[in-house]
Coordinates of C-alpha atoms and ligand atoms in Angstrom, one line a residue:
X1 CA 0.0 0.0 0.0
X2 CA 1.5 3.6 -0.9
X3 CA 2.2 6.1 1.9
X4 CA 0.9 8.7 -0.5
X5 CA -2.5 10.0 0.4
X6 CA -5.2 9.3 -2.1
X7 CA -6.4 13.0 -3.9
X8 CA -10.5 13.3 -3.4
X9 CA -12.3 16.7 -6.1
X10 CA -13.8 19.3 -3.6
X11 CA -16.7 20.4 -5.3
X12 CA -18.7 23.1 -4.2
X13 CA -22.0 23.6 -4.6
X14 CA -22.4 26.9 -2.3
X15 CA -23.8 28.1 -5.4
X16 CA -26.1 26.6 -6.6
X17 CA -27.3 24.2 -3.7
X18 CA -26.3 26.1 -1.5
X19 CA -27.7 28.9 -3.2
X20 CA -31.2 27.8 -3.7
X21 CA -31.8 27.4 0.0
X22 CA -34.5 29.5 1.7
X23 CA -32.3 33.2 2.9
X24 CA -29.3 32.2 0.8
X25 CA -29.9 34.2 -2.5
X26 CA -27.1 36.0 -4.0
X27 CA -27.1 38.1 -6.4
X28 CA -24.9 38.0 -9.6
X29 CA -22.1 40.2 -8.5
X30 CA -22.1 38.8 -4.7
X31 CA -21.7 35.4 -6.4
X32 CA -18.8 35.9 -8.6
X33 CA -17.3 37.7 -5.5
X34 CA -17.7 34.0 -3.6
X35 CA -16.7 32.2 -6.6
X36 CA -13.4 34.4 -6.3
X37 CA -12.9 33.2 -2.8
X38 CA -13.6 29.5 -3.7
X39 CA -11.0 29.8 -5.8
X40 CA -8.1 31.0 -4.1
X41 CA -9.9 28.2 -1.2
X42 CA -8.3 26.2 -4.1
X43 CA -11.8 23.9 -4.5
X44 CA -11.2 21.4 -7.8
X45 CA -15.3 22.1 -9.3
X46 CA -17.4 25.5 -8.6
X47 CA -20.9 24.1 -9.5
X48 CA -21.8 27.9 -10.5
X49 CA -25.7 27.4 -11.0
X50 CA -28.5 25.7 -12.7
X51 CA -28.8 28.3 -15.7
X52 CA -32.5 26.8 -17.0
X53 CA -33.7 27.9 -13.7
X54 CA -33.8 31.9 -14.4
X55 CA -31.9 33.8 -16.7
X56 CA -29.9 35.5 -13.6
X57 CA -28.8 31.8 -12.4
X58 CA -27.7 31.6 -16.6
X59 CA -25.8 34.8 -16.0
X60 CA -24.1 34.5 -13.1
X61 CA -23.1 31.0 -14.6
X62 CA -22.0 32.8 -17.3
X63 CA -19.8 35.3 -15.7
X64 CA -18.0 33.3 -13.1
X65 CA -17.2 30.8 -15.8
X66 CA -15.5 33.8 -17.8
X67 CA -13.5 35.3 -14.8
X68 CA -12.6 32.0 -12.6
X69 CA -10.1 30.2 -14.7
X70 CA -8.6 27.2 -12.5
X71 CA -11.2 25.4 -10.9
X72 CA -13.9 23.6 -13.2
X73 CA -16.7 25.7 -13.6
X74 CA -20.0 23.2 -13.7
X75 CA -23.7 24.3 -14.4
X76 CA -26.6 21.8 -13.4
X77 CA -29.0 20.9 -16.1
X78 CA -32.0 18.0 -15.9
X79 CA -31.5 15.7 -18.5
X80 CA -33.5 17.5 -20.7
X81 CA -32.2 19.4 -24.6
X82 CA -33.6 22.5 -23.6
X83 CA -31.7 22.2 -19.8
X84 CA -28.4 20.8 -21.4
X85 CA -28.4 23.3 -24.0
X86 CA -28.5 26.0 -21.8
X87 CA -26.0 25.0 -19.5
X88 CA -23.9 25.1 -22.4
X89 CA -24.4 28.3 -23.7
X90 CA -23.7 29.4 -20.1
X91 CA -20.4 27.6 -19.9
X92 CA -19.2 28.7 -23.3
X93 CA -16.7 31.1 -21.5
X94 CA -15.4 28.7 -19.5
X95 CA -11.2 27.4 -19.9
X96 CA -12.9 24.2 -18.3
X97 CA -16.1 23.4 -18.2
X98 CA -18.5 20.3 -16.8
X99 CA -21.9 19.7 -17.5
X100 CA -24.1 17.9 -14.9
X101 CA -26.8 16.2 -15.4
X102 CA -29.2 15.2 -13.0
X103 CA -33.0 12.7 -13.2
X104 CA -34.2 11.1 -10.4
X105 CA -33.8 7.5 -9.9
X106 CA -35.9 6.0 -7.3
X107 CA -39.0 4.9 -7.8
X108 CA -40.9 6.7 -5.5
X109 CA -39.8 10.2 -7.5
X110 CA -40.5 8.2 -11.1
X111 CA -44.2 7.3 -9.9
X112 CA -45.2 10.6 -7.9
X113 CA -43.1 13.2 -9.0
X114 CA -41.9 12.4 -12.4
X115 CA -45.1 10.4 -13.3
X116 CA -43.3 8.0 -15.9
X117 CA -41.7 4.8 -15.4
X118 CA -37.9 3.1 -15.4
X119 CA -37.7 2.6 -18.7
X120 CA -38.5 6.5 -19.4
X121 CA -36.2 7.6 -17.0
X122 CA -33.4 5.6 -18.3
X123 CA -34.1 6.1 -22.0
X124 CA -33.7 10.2 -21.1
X125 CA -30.6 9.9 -19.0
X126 CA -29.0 8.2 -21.9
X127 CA -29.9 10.9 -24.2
X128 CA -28.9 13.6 -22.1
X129 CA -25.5 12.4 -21.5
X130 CA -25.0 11.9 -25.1
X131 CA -25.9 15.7 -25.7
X132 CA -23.9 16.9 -22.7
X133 CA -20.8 15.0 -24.6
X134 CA -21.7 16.9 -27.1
X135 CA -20.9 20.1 -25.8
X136 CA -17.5 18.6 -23.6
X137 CA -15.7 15.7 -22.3
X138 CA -16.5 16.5 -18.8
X139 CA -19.9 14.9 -18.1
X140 CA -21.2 14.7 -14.5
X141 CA -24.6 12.5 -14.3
X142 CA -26.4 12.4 -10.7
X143 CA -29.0 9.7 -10.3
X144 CA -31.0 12.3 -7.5
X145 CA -32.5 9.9 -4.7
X146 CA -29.8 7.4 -5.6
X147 CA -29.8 6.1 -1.9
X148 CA -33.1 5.1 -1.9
X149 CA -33.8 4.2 -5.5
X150 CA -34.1 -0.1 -6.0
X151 CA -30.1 -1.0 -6.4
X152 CA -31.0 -3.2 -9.3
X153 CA -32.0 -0.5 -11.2
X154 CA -29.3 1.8 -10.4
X155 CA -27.1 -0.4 -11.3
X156 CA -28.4 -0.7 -15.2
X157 CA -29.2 3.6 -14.9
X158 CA -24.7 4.2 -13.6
X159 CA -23.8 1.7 -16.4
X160 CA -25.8 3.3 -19.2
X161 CA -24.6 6.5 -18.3
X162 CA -20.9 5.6 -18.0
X163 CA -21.4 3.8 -21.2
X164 CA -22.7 7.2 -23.1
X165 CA -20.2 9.3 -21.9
X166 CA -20.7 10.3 -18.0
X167 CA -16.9 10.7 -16.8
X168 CA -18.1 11.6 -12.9
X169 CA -21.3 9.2 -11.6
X170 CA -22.7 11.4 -8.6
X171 CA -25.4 8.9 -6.4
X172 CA -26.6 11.7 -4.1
X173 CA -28.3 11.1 -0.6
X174 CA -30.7 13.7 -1.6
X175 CA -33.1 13.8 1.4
X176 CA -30.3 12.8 4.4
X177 CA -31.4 9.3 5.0
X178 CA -28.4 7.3 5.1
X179 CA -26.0 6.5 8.0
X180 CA -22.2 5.8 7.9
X181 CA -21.8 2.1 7.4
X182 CA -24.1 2.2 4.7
X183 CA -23.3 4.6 2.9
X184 CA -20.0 3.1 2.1
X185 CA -21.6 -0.1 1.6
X186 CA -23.9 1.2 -1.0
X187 CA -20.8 2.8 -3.3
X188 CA -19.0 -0.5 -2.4
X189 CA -22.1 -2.6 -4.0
X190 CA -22.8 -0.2 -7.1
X191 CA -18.9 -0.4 -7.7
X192 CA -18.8 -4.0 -7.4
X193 CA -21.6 -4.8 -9.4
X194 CA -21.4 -2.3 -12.7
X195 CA -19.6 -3.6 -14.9
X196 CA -17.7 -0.5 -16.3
X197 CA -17.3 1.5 -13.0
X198 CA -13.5 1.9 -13.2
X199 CA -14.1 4.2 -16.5
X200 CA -15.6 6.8 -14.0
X201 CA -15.2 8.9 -10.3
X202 CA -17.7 8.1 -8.0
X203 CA -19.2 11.0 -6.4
X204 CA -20.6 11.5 -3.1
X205 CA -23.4 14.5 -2.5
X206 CA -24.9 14.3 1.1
X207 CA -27.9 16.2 2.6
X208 CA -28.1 17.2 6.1
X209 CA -31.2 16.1 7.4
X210 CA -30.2 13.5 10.5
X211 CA -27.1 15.7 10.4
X212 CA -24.7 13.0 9.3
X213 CA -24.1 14.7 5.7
X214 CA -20.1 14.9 6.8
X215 CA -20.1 11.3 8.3
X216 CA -22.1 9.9 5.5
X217 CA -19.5 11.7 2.9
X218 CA -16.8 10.5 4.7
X219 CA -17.5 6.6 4.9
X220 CA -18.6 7.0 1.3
X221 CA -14.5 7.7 0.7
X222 CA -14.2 4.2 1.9
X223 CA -16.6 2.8 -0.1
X224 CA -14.4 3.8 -3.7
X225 CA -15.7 7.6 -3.8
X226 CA -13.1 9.5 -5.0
X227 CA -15.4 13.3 -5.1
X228 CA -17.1 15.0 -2.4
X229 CA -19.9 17.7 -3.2
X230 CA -20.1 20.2 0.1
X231 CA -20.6 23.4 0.2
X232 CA -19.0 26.4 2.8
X233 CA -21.0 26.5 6.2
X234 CA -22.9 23.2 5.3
X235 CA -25.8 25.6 3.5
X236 CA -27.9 23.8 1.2
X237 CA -31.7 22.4 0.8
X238 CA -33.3 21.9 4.0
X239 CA -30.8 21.0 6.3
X240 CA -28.0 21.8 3.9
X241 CA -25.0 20.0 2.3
X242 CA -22.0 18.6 4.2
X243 CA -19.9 21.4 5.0
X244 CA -16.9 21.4 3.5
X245 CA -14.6 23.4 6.3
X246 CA -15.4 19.6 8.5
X247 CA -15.0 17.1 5.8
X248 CA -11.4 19.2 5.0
X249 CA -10.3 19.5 8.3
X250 CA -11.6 15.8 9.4
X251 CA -9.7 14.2 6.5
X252 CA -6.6 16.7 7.4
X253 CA -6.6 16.3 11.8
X254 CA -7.4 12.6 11.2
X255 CA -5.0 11.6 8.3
X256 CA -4.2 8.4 10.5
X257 CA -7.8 6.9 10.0
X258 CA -8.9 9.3 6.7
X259 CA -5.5 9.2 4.4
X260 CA -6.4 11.5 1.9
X261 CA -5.6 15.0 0.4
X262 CA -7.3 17.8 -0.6
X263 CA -5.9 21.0 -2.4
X264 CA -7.4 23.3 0.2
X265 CA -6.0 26.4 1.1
X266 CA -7.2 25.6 5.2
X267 CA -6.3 29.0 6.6
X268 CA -8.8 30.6 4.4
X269 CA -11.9 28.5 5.5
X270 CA -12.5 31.0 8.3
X271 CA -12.4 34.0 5.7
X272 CA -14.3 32.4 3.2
X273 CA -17.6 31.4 5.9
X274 CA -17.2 35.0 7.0
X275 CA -17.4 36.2 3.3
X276 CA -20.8 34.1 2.6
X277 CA -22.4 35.1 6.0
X278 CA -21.8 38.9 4.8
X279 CA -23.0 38.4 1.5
X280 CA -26.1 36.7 2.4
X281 CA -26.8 38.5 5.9
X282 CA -27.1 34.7 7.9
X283 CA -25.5 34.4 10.7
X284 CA -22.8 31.4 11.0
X285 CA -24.0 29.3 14.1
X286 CA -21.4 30.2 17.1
X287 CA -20.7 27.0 18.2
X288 CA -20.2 25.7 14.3
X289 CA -17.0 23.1 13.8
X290 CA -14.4 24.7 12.7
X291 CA -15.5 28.2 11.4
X292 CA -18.2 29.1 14.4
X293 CA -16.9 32.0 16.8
X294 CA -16.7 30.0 20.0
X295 CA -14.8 26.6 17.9
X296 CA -11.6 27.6 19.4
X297 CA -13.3 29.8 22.4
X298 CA -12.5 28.8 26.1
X299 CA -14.2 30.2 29.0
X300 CA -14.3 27.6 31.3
X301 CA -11.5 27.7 34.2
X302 CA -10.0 24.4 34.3
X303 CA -10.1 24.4 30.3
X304 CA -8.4 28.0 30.5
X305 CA -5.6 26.9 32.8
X306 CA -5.4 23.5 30.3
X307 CA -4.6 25.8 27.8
X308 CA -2.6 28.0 29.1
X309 CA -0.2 24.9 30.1
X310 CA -0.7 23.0 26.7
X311 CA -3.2 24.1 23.9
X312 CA -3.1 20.0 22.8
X313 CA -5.8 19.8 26.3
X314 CA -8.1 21.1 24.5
X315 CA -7.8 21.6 21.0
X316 CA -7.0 19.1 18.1
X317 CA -6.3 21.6 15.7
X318 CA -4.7 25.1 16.0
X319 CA -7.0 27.6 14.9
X320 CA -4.6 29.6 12.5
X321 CA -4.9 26.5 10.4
X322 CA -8.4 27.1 9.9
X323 CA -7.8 31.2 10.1
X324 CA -9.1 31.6 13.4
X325 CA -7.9 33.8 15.8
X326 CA -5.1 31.7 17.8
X327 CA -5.5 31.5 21.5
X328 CA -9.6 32.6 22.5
X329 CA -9.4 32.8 26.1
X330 CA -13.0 34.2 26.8
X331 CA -13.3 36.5 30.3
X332 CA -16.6 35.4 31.9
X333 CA -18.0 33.9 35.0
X334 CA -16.5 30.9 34.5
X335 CA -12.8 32.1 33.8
X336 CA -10.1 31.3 36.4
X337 CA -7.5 33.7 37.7
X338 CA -4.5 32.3 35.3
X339 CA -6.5 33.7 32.3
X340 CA -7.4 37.1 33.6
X341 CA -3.9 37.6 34.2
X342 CA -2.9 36.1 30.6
X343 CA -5.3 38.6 28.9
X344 CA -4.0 41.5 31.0
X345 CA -0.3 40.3 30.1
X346 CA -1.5 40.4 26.2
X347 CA -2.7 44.0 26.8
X348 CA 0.4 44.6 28.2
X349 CA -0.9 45.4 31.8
X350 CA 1.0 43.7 34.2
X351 CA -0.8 43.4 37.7
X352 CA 0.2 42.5 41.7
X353 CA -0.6 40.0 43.2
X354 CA -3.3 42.1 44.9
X355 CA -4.6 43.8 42.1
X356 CA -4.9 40.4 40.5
X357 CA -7.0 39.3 43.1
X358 CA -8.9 41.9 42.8
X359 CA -9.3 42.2 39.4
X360 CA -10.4 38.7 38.7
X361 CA -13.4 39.2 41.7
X362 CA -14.3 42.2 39.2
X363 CA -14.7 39.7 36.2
X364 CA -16.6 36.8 37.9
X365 CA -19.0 39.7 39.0
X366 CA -19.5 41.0 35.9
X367 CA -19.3 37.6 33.9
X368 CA -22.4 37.3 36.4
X369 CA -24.7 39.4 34.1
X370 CA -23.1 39.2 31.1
X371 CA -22.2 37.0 28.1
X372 CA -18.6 37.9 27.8
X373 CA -16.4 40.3 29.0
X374 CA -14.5 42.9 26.6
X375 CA -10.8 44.2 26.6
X376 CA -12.0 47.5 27.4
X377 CA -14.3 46.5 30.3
X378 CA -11.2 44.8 31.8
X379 CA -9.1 47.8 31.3
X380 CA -11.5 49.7 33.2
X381 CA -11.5 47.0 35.8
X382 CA -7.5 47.4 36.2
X383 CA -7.9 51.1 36.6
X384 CA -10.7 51.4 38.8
X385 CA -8.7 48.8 40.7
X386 CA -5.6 51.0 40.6
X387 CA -7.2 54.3 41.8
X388 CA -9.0 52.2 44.6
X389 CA -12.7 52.3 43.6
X390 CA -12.5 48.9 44.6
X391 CA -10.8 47.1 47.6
X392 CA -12.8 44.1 48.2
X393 CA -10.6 41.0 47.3
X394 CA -12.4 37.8 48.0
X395 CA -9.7 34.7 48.1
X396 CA -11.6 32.1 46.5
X397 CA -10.3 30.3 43.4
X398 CA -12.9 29.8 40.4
X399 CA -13.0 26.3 39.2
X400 CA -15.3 27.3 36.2
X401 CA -18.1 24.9 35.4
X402 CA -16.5 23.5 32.0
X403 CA -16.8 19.9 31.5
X404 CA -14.7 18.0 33.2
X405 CA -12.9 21.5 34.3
Ligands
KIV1 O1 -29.6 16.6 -3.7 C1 -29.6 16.2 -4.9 O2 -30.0 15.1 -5.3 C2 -29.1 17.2 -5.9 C3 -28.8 16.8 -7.2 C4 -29.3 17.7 -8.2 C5 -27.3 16.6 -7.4 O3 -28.8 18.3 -5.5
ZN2 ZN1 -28.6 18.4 -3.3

């Protein structure tokens, strides 16, 4: 077996799965400025829309595809002419370009969504993946419901479209129902059993839903997928895509049980979630892995002091590696006295032993009533100590109420 780790494609959908989630609109000018970002992220594929769907998702298509010129620029298109055809014209600009084509597999979307049968469904995914050919070499088809559509079936559906031309088979868990173990023994099967699966990459495209999008992506790598399709912050449909800061930093913290690479750039994941919160006014959950405000925030006493001795306590990754702020020791009613005087140190105050004392009974008090406690509120602290406003100095020693702290 080679030491070298095995390369997986990031592709990101932030636009356009991402994208067409409820409060997640952009614009065509704040997308090109996240396609920008994912770029110098150094993502593989920037799925850039789904141009049929209105003729701003063909334009902003359009436009990234003629200013971002490493990454693969892809555009979504049902296996449909009119869909395909449009996809095309939107790529045109593109130095690399991928079509991807999409019809659902299972049966429960033939009978009640689609209203046609197998047969149908198969008969247009062949056709579409001809035409898509027909515009480039880089075909992506996506069987949508893969996970739950009869395997049988989606067997005869990934060999027909490898056979036409599809270079990337996608077999999405479109509505988040799988778990780990079987996720990677579902690509296992389909790769076992079709008979011209080495002629393309497997693709893995996990919703959110039981929130195991990331674990479900992950065991698929196992299973022979060699493409992930995430997005930044985990937006998406529902409850969103799996978020490409964890699946990055998983495979990169945990190379001893996930040996692969990515090409991502990992001290820009912080700047890039930041970027897409601003441009699409949502808030990135606090306690979020990886990119959240408080993933690399201690309050906690015990944890505080932990850190103060040996950052590896209590964290598993440094967070400049993700581009967070090293070293978050957060003043509040749970601090201990070793951080208040830390903080004070970095603001170059240096305090007695009394005034220490003091100053830390200041900050539990406060911390009492509020959420955090500033820089400038513990400067005031230090000179109200200093002048004598305050002189009672309780001798207790916070613990914190951390876990385990
Ligand atoms: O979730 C899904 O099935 C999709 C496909 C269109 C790839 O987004
Ligand atoms: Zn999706």
């Amino acid at each position: 077996m080679s030491d070298t780790p095995t390369h997986v494609v990031i592709f990101d959908t932030t636009l356009r799965d991402g994208e067409q989630a409820p409060g997640f609109s952009m614009d065509v000018p704040s997308k090109l400025n996240l396609a920008r970002a994912l770029d110098a992220l150094g993502v593989d594929i920037i799925e850039a829309g789904f141009p049929i769907a209105s003729p701003a998702d063909s334009e902003a298509t359009r436009q990234v595809a003629r200013e971002i010129r490493r990454p693969v620029i892809a555009a979504l298109a049902r296996c449909r002419q009119q869909d395909i055809e449009e996809a095309a014209r939107a790529l045109e600009p593109a130095e690399r370009r991928r079509i991807h084509t999409f019809l659902a597999t299972s049966d429960l979307h033939i009978e009640r969504k689609l209203h046609t049968t197998r047969e149908a469904v198969l008969e247009a995914i062949v056709a579409g993946v001809r035409r898509a050919r027909q515009f480039t070499d880089d075909v992506e088809f996506s069987a949508e419901d893969a996970t739950r559509s009869d395997r049988d079936f989606l067997c005869r559906v990934v060999e027909a479209a490898i056979e036409n031309g599809a270079t990337t088979v996608n077999l999405p868990d479109t509505v988040g129902y799988g778990v780990p173990d079987e996720t990677r023994e579902f690509f296992a099967e389909i790769r076992r059993r079709v008979p011209n699966a080495d002629k393309a990459v497997f693709s893995t495209h996990c919703h959110d839903d039981l929130g195991l999008a990331v674990a479900n992506s992950l065991a698929a790598l196992d299973g022979g997928v060699r493409q992930i399709e995430c997005t930044i912050n985990g937006i998406g449909e529902r409850a969103g895509n799996a978020s490409l800061e964890e699946l990055v930093m998983a495979m990169r913290v945990r190379q001893d049980r996930l040996p692969y690479e990515t090409t991502i750039n990992s001290e820009l994941l912080f700047d890039t979630s930041q970027l897409l919160s601003r441009l699409t006014a949502e808030p990135v959950q606090s306690n979020k892995a990886i990119v959240g405000r408080n993933a690399f925030a201690h309050e906690a006493g015990i944890h505080q002091d932990g850190m103060l001795k040996d950052k590896r306590t209590y964290e598993i990754m440094r967070p400049q590696d993700v581009g967070q702020t090293a070293e978050q020791l957060v003043l509040g009613r749970h601090s201990g006295r070793h951080a208040v005087q830390r903080r004070c140190e970095q603001l170059g105050i240096v305090l007695t032993t009394d005034e220490l004392a003091l100053v830390y009974h200041a900050v539990i008090t406060m911390g009492e009533n509020r959420k955090a406690i500033a820089d400038n509120d513990l400067r005031r602290m230090v000179e109200r100590t200093r002048s004598g406003e305050r002189s009672d100095a309780p001798g207790h020693e916070a613990v914190g109420h951390g876990h385990g702290a």
